[in-house]
Amino acid sequence: MNPTPINHAKRYKTIFSLLLLIALIIWSGYQTEFSFQSLAIGAPEMMNLIKEMLPPDWSYFSEIIEPMLDTIRMAVLGTTFGSLLALPVALLSASNVFKSRWINMPVRFVLNIIRTIPDLLLASIFVAVFGIGALPGIFALTVLSFGIVAKLFYEALENIDNGPLEAMTAVGANKYKWITFGVLPQALAPYLSFVLFTFEINIRAAAVLGLVGAGGIGLFYDKTLGYFEYPKVTTIILFTLLIVMIIDYTSTKVRERLL
């Protein structure tokens, strides 16, 4: 059986896409001055660094328990505040909830601006305003959580079943009842899932924010790296890994039940 023109077109399209991808990779490597020679030269130094980091300094573990708890507290508060603030903004962004581009587009534009700002930059700004400590980290994680949850939630809102909403409109329900009894019950499970997902992200982010003075375990990363105390750095990394794995596992199980 001879290939059809459609099959030929698909094949050419696939080949063209592959060639375009290869060209993009080569161009990116050239522009960033990537070279396998530099990689080969640096590899032995990386192995020397790993040797200096082992074995971990287990005696340091007792000193980082409280900073790690501070990191978790920062993530909890930042996620909570950001997720609550994201709820009304997501409703305003959803085109099937507020059917006006004069409302949706400006809110989405502001949301995109907020999501563009890196969390480390946010933390640096808040540290400059409030000083070194956990408070700037909480504010930075609040803004980060707000951007993530609002974006994911308004996309979920636009995919809900419109049948109940149309029925409520037909019987004359006002906007408040329409949202409370028609929109939110359908979107509650995805919303909680997004909150848990954001909490996982914030645990990792909070561990780094301390590098710019925003509290938590990151302050100890900065301190030990600055003094070249690599065995202590390894202890912090392993402790952080353990916390992240526990939270990831727990969060995954909870989200599976919700969805």
JSON list of C-alpha atoms in Angstrom, two decimals, residues 72-250:
[
{"chain": "A", "resi": 72, "resn": "ILE", "atom": "CA", "xyz": [8.85, 24.21, 57.59]},
{"chain": "A", "resi": 73, "resn": "ARG", "atom": "CA", "xyz": [6.98, 26.91, 59.51]},
{"chain": "A", "resi": 74, "resn": "MET", "atom": "CA", "xyz": [7.85, 29.46, 56.84]},
{"chain": "A", "resi": 75, "resn": "ALA", "atom": "CA", "xyz": [6.52, 27.12, 54.15]},
{"chain": "A", "resi": 76, "resn": "VAL", "atom": "CA", "xyz": [3.31, 26.45, 56.11]},
{"chain": "A", "resi": 77, "resn": "LEU", "atom": "CA", "xyz": [2.56, 30.14, 56.68]},
{"chain": "A", "resi": 78, "resn": "GLY", "atom": "CA", "xyz": [3.59, 31.25, 53.20]},
{"chain": "A", "resi": 79, "resn": "THR", "atom": "CA", "xyz": [1.50, 28.54, 51.56]},
{"chain": "A", "resi": 80, "resn": "THR", "atom": "CA", "xyz": [-1.54, 29.30, 53.72]},
{"chain": "A", "resi": 81, "resn": "PHE", "atom": "CA", "xyz": [-1.51, 33.07, 53.20]},
{"chain": "A", "resi": 82, "resn": "GLY", "atom": "CA", "xyz": [-0.74, 32.83, 49.48]},
{"chain": "A", "resi": 83, "resn": "SER", "atom": "CA", "xyz": [-3.39, 30.19, 48.83]},
{"chain": "A", "resi": 84, "resn": "LEU", "atom": "CA", "xyz": [-6.09, 32.21, 50.60]},
{"chain": "A", "resi": 85, "resn": "LEU", "atom": "CA", "xyz": [-5.19, 35.34, 48.66]},
{"chain": "A", "resi": 86, "resn": "ALA", "atom": "CA", "xyz": [-5.20, 33.35, 45.41]},
{"chain": "A", "resi": 87, "resn": "LEU", "atom": "CA", "xyz": [-8.80, 32.19, 45.82]},
{"chain": "A", "resi": 88, "resn": "PRO", "atom": "CA", "xyz": [-10.63, 35.44, 44.91]},
{"chain": "A", "resi": 89, "resn": "VAL", "atom": "CA", "xyz": [-8.04, 36.32, 42.25]},
{"chain": "A", "resi": 90, "resn": "ALA", "atom": "CA", "xyz": [-8.51, 32.95, 40.56]},
{"chain": "A", "resi": 91, "resn": "LEU", "atom": "CA", "xyz": [-12.28, 33.51, 40.51]},
{"chain": "A", "resi": 92, "resn": "LEU", "atom": "CA", "xyz": [-11.79, 36.90, 38.86]},
{"chain": "A", "resi": 93, "resn": "SER", "atom": "CA", "xyz": [-9.42, 35.34, 36.31]},
{"chain": "A", "resi": 94, "resn": "ALA", "atom": "CA", "xyz": [-11.73, 32.50, 35.27]},
{"chain": "A", "resi": 95, "resn": "SER", "atom": "CA", "xyz": [-13.61, 33.48, 32.12]},
{"chain": "A", "resi": 96, "resn": "ASN", "atom": "CA", "xyz": [-16.57, 31.21, 32.92]},
{"chain": "A", "resi": 97, "resn": "VAL", "atom": "CA", "xyz": [-17.08, 32.73, 36.37]},
{"chain": "A", "resi": 98, "resn": "PHE", "atom": "CA", "xyz": [-16.76, 36.42, 35.51]},
{"chain": "A", "resi": 99, "resn": "LYS", "atom": "CA", "xyz": [-17.61, 36.65, 31.83]},
{"chain": "A", "resi": 100, "resn": "SER", "atom": "CA", "xyz": [-15.94, 39.96, 31.14]},
{"chain": "A", "resi": 101, "resn": "ARG", "atom": "CA", "xyz": [-12.59, 40.44, 29.47]},
{"chain": "A", "resi": 102, "resn": "TRP", "atom": "CA", "xyz": [-12.36, 43.81, 31.23]},
{"chain": "A", "resi": 103, "resn": "ILE", "atom": "CA", "xyz": [-12.09, 41.84, 34.47]},
{"chain": "A", "resi": 104, "resn": "ASN", "atom": "CA", "xyz": [-10.25, 38.68, 33.38]},
{"chain": "A", "resi": 105, "resn": "MET", "atom": "CA", "xyz": [-7.46, 40.17, 31.29]},
{"chain": "A", "resi": 106, "resn": "PRO", "atom": "CA", "xyz": [-6.20, 42.87, 33.73]},
{"chain": "A", "resi": 107, "resn": "VAL", "atom": "CA", "xyz": [-6.24, 40.39, 36.64]},
{"chain": "A", "resi": 108, "resn": "ARG", "atom": "CA", "xyz": [-4.35, 37.79, 34.59]},
{"chain": "A", "resi": 109, "resn": "PHE", "atom": "CA", "xyz": [-1.86, 40.44, 33.49]},
{"chain": "A", "resi": 110, "resn": "VAL", "atom": "CA", "xyz": [-1.09, 41.40, 37.09]},
{"chain": "A", "resi": 111, "resn": "LEU", "atom": "CA", "xyz": [-0.88, 37.72, 38.00]},
{"chain": "A", "resi": 112, "resn": "ASN", "atom": "CA", "xyz": [1.64, 37.11, 35.21]},
{"chain": "A", "resi": 113, "resn": "ILE", "atom": "CA", "xyz": [3.77, 40.00, 36.45]},
{"chain": "A", "resi": 114, "resn": "ILE", "atom": "CA", "xyz": [3.80, 38.56, 39.98]},
{"chain": "A", "resi": 115, "resn": "ARG", "atom": "CA", "xyz": [4.71, 35.10, 38.70]},
{"chain": "A", "resi": 116, "resn": "THR", "atom": "CA", "xyz": [7.61, 36.57, 36.71]},
{"chain": "A", "resi": 117, "resn": "ILE", "atom": "CA", "xyz": [9.49, 37.79, 39.80]},
{"chain": "A", "resi": 118, "resn": "PRO", "atom": "CA", "xyz": [11.91, 35.10, 41.10]},
{"chain": "A", "resi": 119, "resn": "ASP", "atom": "CA", "xyz": [11.49, 34.03, 44.71]},
{"chain": "A", "resi": 120, "resn": "LEU", "atom": "CA", "xyz": [15.10, 34.91, 45.58]},
{"chain": "A", "resi": 121, "resn": "LEU", "atom": "CA", "xyz": [14.55, 38.45, 44.30]},
{"chain": "A", "resi": 122, "resn": "LEU", "atom": "CA", "xyz": [11.37, 38.70, 46.34]},
{"chain": "A", "resi": 123, "resn": "ALA", "atom": "CA", "xyz": [13.23, 37.50, 49.43]},
{"chain": "A", "resi": 124, "resn": "SER", "atom": "CA", "xyz": [16.03, 40.02, 48.81]},
{"chain": "A", "resi": 125, "resn": "ILE", "atom": "CA", "xyz": [13.50, 42.86, 48.56]},
{"chain": "A", "resi": 126, "resn": "PHE", "atom": "CA", "xyz": [11.72, 41.82, 51.76]},
{"chain": "A", "resi": 127, "resn": "VAL", "atom": "CA", "xyz": [15.05, 41.39, 53.59]},
{"chain": "A", "resi": 128, "resn": "ALA", "atom": "CA", "xyz": [15.96, 44.95, 52.59]},
{"chain": "A", "resi": 129, "resn": "VAL", "atom": "CA", "xyz": [12.61, 46.15, 54.00]},
{"chain": "A", "resi": 130, "resn": "PHE", "atom": "CA", "xyz": [12.21, 44.00, 57.14]},
{"chain": "A", "resi": 131, "resn": "GLY", "atom": "CA", "xyz": [15.76, 42.85, 57.86]},
{"chain": "A", "resi": 132, "resn": "ILE", "atom": "CA", "xyz": [17.25, 39.37, 58.19]},
{"chain": "A", "resi": 133, "resn": "GLY", "atom": "CA", "xyz": [14.92, 36.71, 59.61]},
{"chain": "A", "resi": 134, "resn": "ALA", "atom": "CA", "xyz": [12.00, 34.44, 58.87]},
{"chain": "A", "resi": 135, "resn": "LEU", "atom": "CA", "xyz": [9.48, 37.23, 58.18]},
{"chain": "A", "resi": 136, "resn": "PRO", "atom": "CA", "xyz": [10.92, 38.17, 54.75]},
{"chain": "A", "resi": 137, "resn": "GLY", "atom": "CA", "xyz": [10.93, 34.49, 53.84]},
{"chain": "A", "resi": 138, "resn": "ILE", "atom": "CA", "xyz": [7.26, 34.14, 54.77]},
{"chain": "A", "resi": 139, "resn": "PHE", "atom": "CA", "xyz": [6.34, 37.14, 52.64]},
{"chain": "A", "resi": 140, "resn": "ALA", "atom": "CA", "xyz": [8.39, 35.83, 49.70]},
{"chain": "A", "resi": 141, "resn": "LEU", "atom": "CA", "xyz": [6.74, 32.39, 49.93]},
{"chain": "A", "resi": 142, "resn": "THR", "atom": "CA", "xyz": [3.33, 34.05, 50.23]},
{"chain": "A", "resi": 143, "resn": "VAL", "atom": "CA", "xyz": [3.83, 35.83, 46.91]},
{"chain": "A", "resi": 144, "resn": "LEU", "atom": "CA", "xyz": [5.25, 32.68, 45.32]},
{"chain": "A", "resi": 145, "resn": "SER", "atom": "CA", "xyz": [2.31, 30.58, 46.54]},
{"chain": "A", "resi": 146, "resn": "PHE", "atom": "CA", "xyz": [-0.17, 33.23, 45.42]},
{"chain": "A", "resi": 147, "resn": "GLY", "atom": "CA", "xyz": [1.14, 33.14, 41.85]},
{"chain": "A", "resi": 148, "resn": "ILE", "atom": "CA", "xyz": [1.23, 29.35, 41.58]},
{"chain": "A", "resi": 149, "resn": "VAL", "atom": "CA", "xyz": [-2.14, 28.57, 43.18]},
{"chain": "A", "resi": 150, "resn": "ALA", "atom": "CA", "xyz": [-3.99, 31.40, 41.41]},
{"chain": "A", "resi": 151, "resn": "LYS", "atom": "CA", "xyz": [-2.69, 30.28, 38.00]},
{"chain": "A", "resi": 152, "resn": "LEU", "atom": "CA", "xyz": [-3.47, 26.58, 38.49]},
{"chain": "A", "resi": 153, "resn": "PHE", "atom": "CA", "xyz": [-6.80, 27.21, 40.17]},
{"chain": "A", "resi": 154, "resn": "TYR", "atom": "CA", "xyz": [-8.29, 29.54, 37.57]},
{"chain": "A", "resi": 155, "resn": "GLU", "atom": "CA", "xyz": [-7.36, 27.03, 34.86]},
{"chain": "A", "resi": 156, "resn": "ALA", "atom": "CA", "xyz": [-9.15, 24.33, 36.87]},
{"chain": "A", "resi": 157, "resn": "LEU", "atom": "CA", "xyz": [-12.18, 26.60, 37.29]},
{"chain": "A", "resi": 158, "resn": "GLU", "atom": "CA", "xyz": [-12.47, 26.99, 33.53]},
{"chain": "A", "resi": 159, "resn": "ASN", "atom": "CA", "xyz": [-12.78, 23.19, 33.16]},
{"chain": "A", "resi": 160, "resn": "ILE", "atom": "CA", "xyz": [-15.61, 22.62, 35.64]},
{"chain": "A", "resi": 161, "resn": "ASP", "atom": "CA", "xyz": [-19.02, 21.30, 34.56]},
{"chain": "A", "resi": 162, "resn": "ASN", "atom": "CA", "xyz": [-21.20, 24.20, 33.45]},
{"chain": "A", "resi": 163, "resn": "GLY", "atom": "CA", "xyz": [-24.45, 22.22, 33.81]},
{"chain": "A", "resi": 164, "resn": "PRO", "atom": "CA", "xyz": [-25.07, 23.06, 37.48]},
{"chain": "A", "resi": 165, "resn": "LEU", "atom": "CA", "xyz": [-24.15, 26.68, 36.81]},
{"chain": "A", "resi": 166, "resn": "GLU", "atom": "CA", "xyz": [-26.66, 26.98, 33.99]},
{"chain": "A", "resi": 167, "resn": "ALA", "atom": "CA", "xyz": [-29.35, 25.38, 36.17]},
{"chain": "A", "resi": 168, "resn": "MET", "atom": "CA", "xyz": [-28.69, 27.85, 39.00]},
{"chain": "A", "resi": 169, "resn": "THR", "atom": "CA", "xyz": [-28.81, 30.75, 36.55]},
{"chain": "A", "resi": 170, "resn": "ALA", "atom": "CA", "xyz": [-32.16, 29.50, 35.24]},
{"chain": "A", "resi": 171, "resn": "VAL", "atom": "CA", "xyz": [-33.72, 29.58, 38.71]},
{"chain": "A", "resi": 172, "resn": "GLY", "atom": "CA", "xyz": [-32.43, 33.10, 39.35]},
{"chain": "A", "resi": 173, "resn": "ALA", "atom": "CA", "xyz": [-29.49, 32.46, 41.73]},
{"chain": "A", "resi": 174, "resn": "ASN", "atom": "CA", "xyz": [-27.37, 35.54, 42.38]},
{"chain": "A", "resi": 175, "resn": "LYS", "atom": "CA", "xyz": [-23.59, 35.62, 41.79]},
{"chain": "A", "resi": 176, "resn": "TYR", "atom": "CA", "xyz": [-22.74, 34.87, 45.43]},
{"chain": "A", "resi": 177, "resn": "LYS", "atom": "CA", "xyz": [-24.91, 31.73, 45.56]},
{"chain": "A", "resi": 178, "resn": "TRP", "atom": "CA", "xyz": [-23.79, 30.80, 42.06]},
{"chain": "A", "resi": 179, "resn": "ILE", "atom": "CA", "xyz": [-20.13, 30.77, 43.14]},
{"chain": "A", "resi": 180, "resn": "THR", "atom": "CA", "xyz": [-20.71, 29.32, 46.62]},
{"chain": "A", "resi": 181, "resn": "PHE", "atom": "CA", "xyz": [-22.95, 26.41, 45.64]},
{"chain": "A", "resi": 182, "resn": "GLY", "atom": "CA", "xyz": [-22.11, 25.90, 41.96]},
{"chain": "A", "resi": 183, "resn": "VAL", "atom": "CA", "xyz": [-18.45, 26.73, 41.39]},
{"chain": "A", "resi": 184, "resn": "LEU", "atom": "CA", "xyz": [-16.52, 26.10, 44.61]},
{"chain": "A", "resi": 185, "resn": "PRO", "atom": "CA", "xyz": [-17.90, 22.62, 45.43]},
{"chain": "A", "resi": 186, "resn": "GLN", "atom": "CA", "xyz": [-16.66, 21.38, 42.03]},
{"chain": "A", "resi": 187, "resn": "ALA", "atom": "CA", "xyz": [-13.25, 23.02, 42.39]},
{"chain": "A", "resi": 188, "resn": "LEU", "atom": "CA", "xyz": [-12.52, 22.36, 46.07]},
{"chain": "A", "resi": 189, "resn": "ALA", "atom": "CA", "xyz": [-10.60, 19.10, 45.57]},
{"chain": "A", "resi": 190, "resn": "PRO", "atom": "CA", "xyz": [-8.32, 20.50, 42.82]},
{"chain": "A", "resi": 191, "resn": "TYR", "atom": "CA", "xyz": [-7.76, 23.62, 44.92]},
{"chain": "A", "resi": 192, "resn": "LEU", "atom": "CA", "xyz": [-6.58, 21.60, 47.93]},
{"chain": "A", "resi": 193, "resn": "SER", "atom": "CA", "xyz": [-4.40, 19.52, 45.63]},
{"chain": "A", "resi": 194, "resn": "PHE", "atom": "CA", "xyz": [-2.76, 22.70, 44.27]},
{"chain": "A", "resi": 195, "resn": "VAL", "atom": "CA", "xyz": [-2.20, 23.96, 47.82]},
{"chain": "A", "resi": 196, "resn": "LEU", "atom": "CA", "xyz": [-0.39, 20.75, 48.77]},
{"chain": "A", "resi": 197, "resn": "PHE", "atom": "CA", "xyz": [1.65, 20.84, 45.57]},
{"chain": "A", "resi": 198, "resn": "THR", "atom": "CA", "xyz": [2.66, 24.43, 46.32]},
{"chain": "A", "resi": 199, "resn": "PHE", "atom": "CA", "xyz": [3.62, 23.46, 49.86]},
{"chain": "A", "resi": 200, "resn": "GLU", "atom": "CA", "xyz": [6.06, 20.90, 48.42]},
{"chain": "A", "resi": 201, "resn": "ILE", "atom": "CA", "xyz": [7.61, 23.62, 46.25]},
{"chain": "A", "resi": 202, "resn": "ASN", "atom": "CA", "xyz": [7.82, 26.01, 49.19]},
{"chain": "A", "resi": 203, "resn": "ILE", "atom": "CA", "xyz": [9.73, 23.54, 51.34]},
{"chain": "A", "resi": 204, "resn": "ARG", "atom": "CA", "xyz": [12.45, 23.47, 48.70]},
{"chain": "A", "resi": 205, "resn": "ALA", "atom": "CA", "xyz": [12.29, 27.22, 48.12]},
{"chain": "A", "resi": 206, "resn": "ALA", "atom": "CA", "xyz": [12.39, 28.04, 51.84]},
{"chain": "A", "resi": 207, "resn": "ALA", "atom": "CA", "xyz": [15.59, 26.03, 52.20]},
{"chain": "A", "resi": 208, "resn": "VAL", "atom": "CA", "xyz": [17.29, 28.36, 49.69]},
{"chain": "A", "resi": 209, "resn": "LEU", "atom": "CA", "xyz": [15.84, 31.73, 50.70]},
{"chain": "A", "resi": 210, "resn": "GLY", "atom": "CA", "xyz": [18.14, 31.85, 53.70]},
{"chain": "A", "resi": 211, "resn": "LEU", "atom": "CA", "xyz": [21.05, 32.38, 51.32]},
{"chain": "A", "resi": 212, "resn": "VAL", "atom": "CA", "xyz": [19.85, 35.99, 50.99]},
{"chain": "A", "resi": 213, "resn": "GLY", "atom": "CA", "xyz": [19.05, 36.33, 54.70]},
{"chain": "A", "resi": 214, "resn": "ALA", "atom": "CA", "xyz": [15.41, 35.24, 54.68]},
{"chain": "A", "resi": 215, "resn": "GLY", "atom": "CA", "xyz": [15.71, 32.83, 57.61]},
{"chain": "A", "resi": 216, "resn": "GLY", "atom": "CA", "xyz": [15.45, 29.07, 57.91]},
{"chain": "A", "resi": 217, "resn": "ILE", "atom": "CA", "xyz": [18.01, 26.43, 57.09]},
{"chain": "A", "resi": 218, "resn": "GLY", "atom": "CA", "xyz": [19.34, 28.49, 54.18]},
{"chain": "A", "resi": 219, "resn": "LEU", "atom": "CA", "xyz": [21.25, 30.68, 56.64]},
{"chain": "A", "resi": 220, "resn": "PHE", "atom": "CA", "xyz": [23.23, 27.61, 57.65]},
{"chain": "A", "resi": 221, "resn": "TYR", "atom": "CA", "xyz": [23.85, 26.69, 54.01]},
{"chain": "A", "resi": 222, "resn": "ASP", "atom": "CA", "xyz": [25.35, 30.15, 53.56]},
{"chain": "A", "resi": 223, "resn": "LYS", "atom": "CA", "xyz": [27.41, 29.93, 56.73]},
{"chain": "A", "resi": 224, "resn": "THR", "atom": "CA", "xyz": [28.88, 26.46, 56.15]},
{"chain": "A", "resi": 225, "resn": "LEU", "atom": "CA", "xyz": [29.61, 27.09, 52.47]},
{"chain": "A", "resi": 226, "resn": "GLY", "atom": "CA", "xyz": [31.28, 30.37, 53.34]},
{"chain": "A", "resi": 227, "resn": "TYR", "atom": "CA", "xyz": [33.63, 28.62, 55.77]},
{"chain": "A", "resi": 228, "resn": "PHE", "atom": "CA", "xyz": [34.17, 25.64, 53.42]},
{"chain": "A", "resi": 229, "resn": "GLU", "atom": "CA", "xyz": [32.72, 23.26, 56.01]},
{"chain": "A", "resi": 230, "resn": "TYR", "atom": "CA", "xyz": [31.62, 20.76, 53.40]},
{"chain": "A", "resi": 231, "resn": "PRO", "atom": "CA", "xyz": [30.85, 17.80, 55.76]},
{"chain": "A", "resi": 232, "resn": "LYS", "atom": "CA", "xyz": [28.35, 20.07, 57.53]},
{"chain": "A", "resi": 233, "resn": "VAL", "atom": "CA", "xyz": [26.87, 21.05, 54.16]},
{"chain": "A", "resi": 234, "resn": "THR", "atom": "CA", "xyz": [26.34, 17.35, 53.42]},
{"chain": "A", "resi": 235, "resn": "THR", "atom": "CA", "xyz": [24.53, 16.93, 56.73]},
{"chain": "A", "resi": 236, "resn": "ILE", "atom": "CA", "xyz": [22.19, 19.82, 55.88]},
{"chain": "A", "resi": 237, "resn": "ILE", "atom": "CA", "xyz": [21.56, 18.41, 52.38]},
{"chain": "A", "resi": 238, "resn": "LEU", "atom": "CA", "xyz": [20.72, 14.95, 53.73]},
{"chain": "A", "resi": 239, "resn": "PHE", "atom": "CA", "xyz": [18.43, 16.39, 56.41]},
{"chain": "A", "resi": 240, "resn": "THR", "atom": "CA", "xyz": [16.67, 18.56, 53.82]},
{"chain": "A", "resi": 241, "resn": "LEU", "atom": "CA", "xyz": [16.34, 15.55, 51.51]},
{"chain": "A", "resi": 242, "resn": "LEU", "atom": "CA", "xyz": [14.74, 13.51, 54.29]},
{"chain": "A", "resi": 243, "resn": "ILE", "atom": "CA", "xyz": [12.20, 16.25, 55.08]},
{"chain": "A", "resi": 244, "resn": "VAL", "atom": "CA", "xyz": [11.36, 16.75, 51.40]},
{"chain": "A", "resi": 245, "resn": "MET", "atom": "CA", "xyz": [10.86, 13.01, 50.84]},
{"chain": "A", "resi": 246, "resn": "ILE", "atom": "CA", "xyz": [8.53, 12.70, 53.84]},
{"chain": "A", "resi": 247, "resn": "ILE", "atom": "CA", "xyz": [6.47, 15.71, 52.79]},
{"chain": "A", "resi": 248, "resn": "ASP", "atom": "CA", "xyz": [6.38, 14.60, 49.14]},
{"chain": "A", "resi": 249, "resn": "TYR", "atom": "CA", "xyz": [5.16, 11.13, 50.10]},
{"chain": "A", "resi": 250, "resn": "THR", "atom": "CA", "xyz": [2.52, 12.44, 52.50]}
]
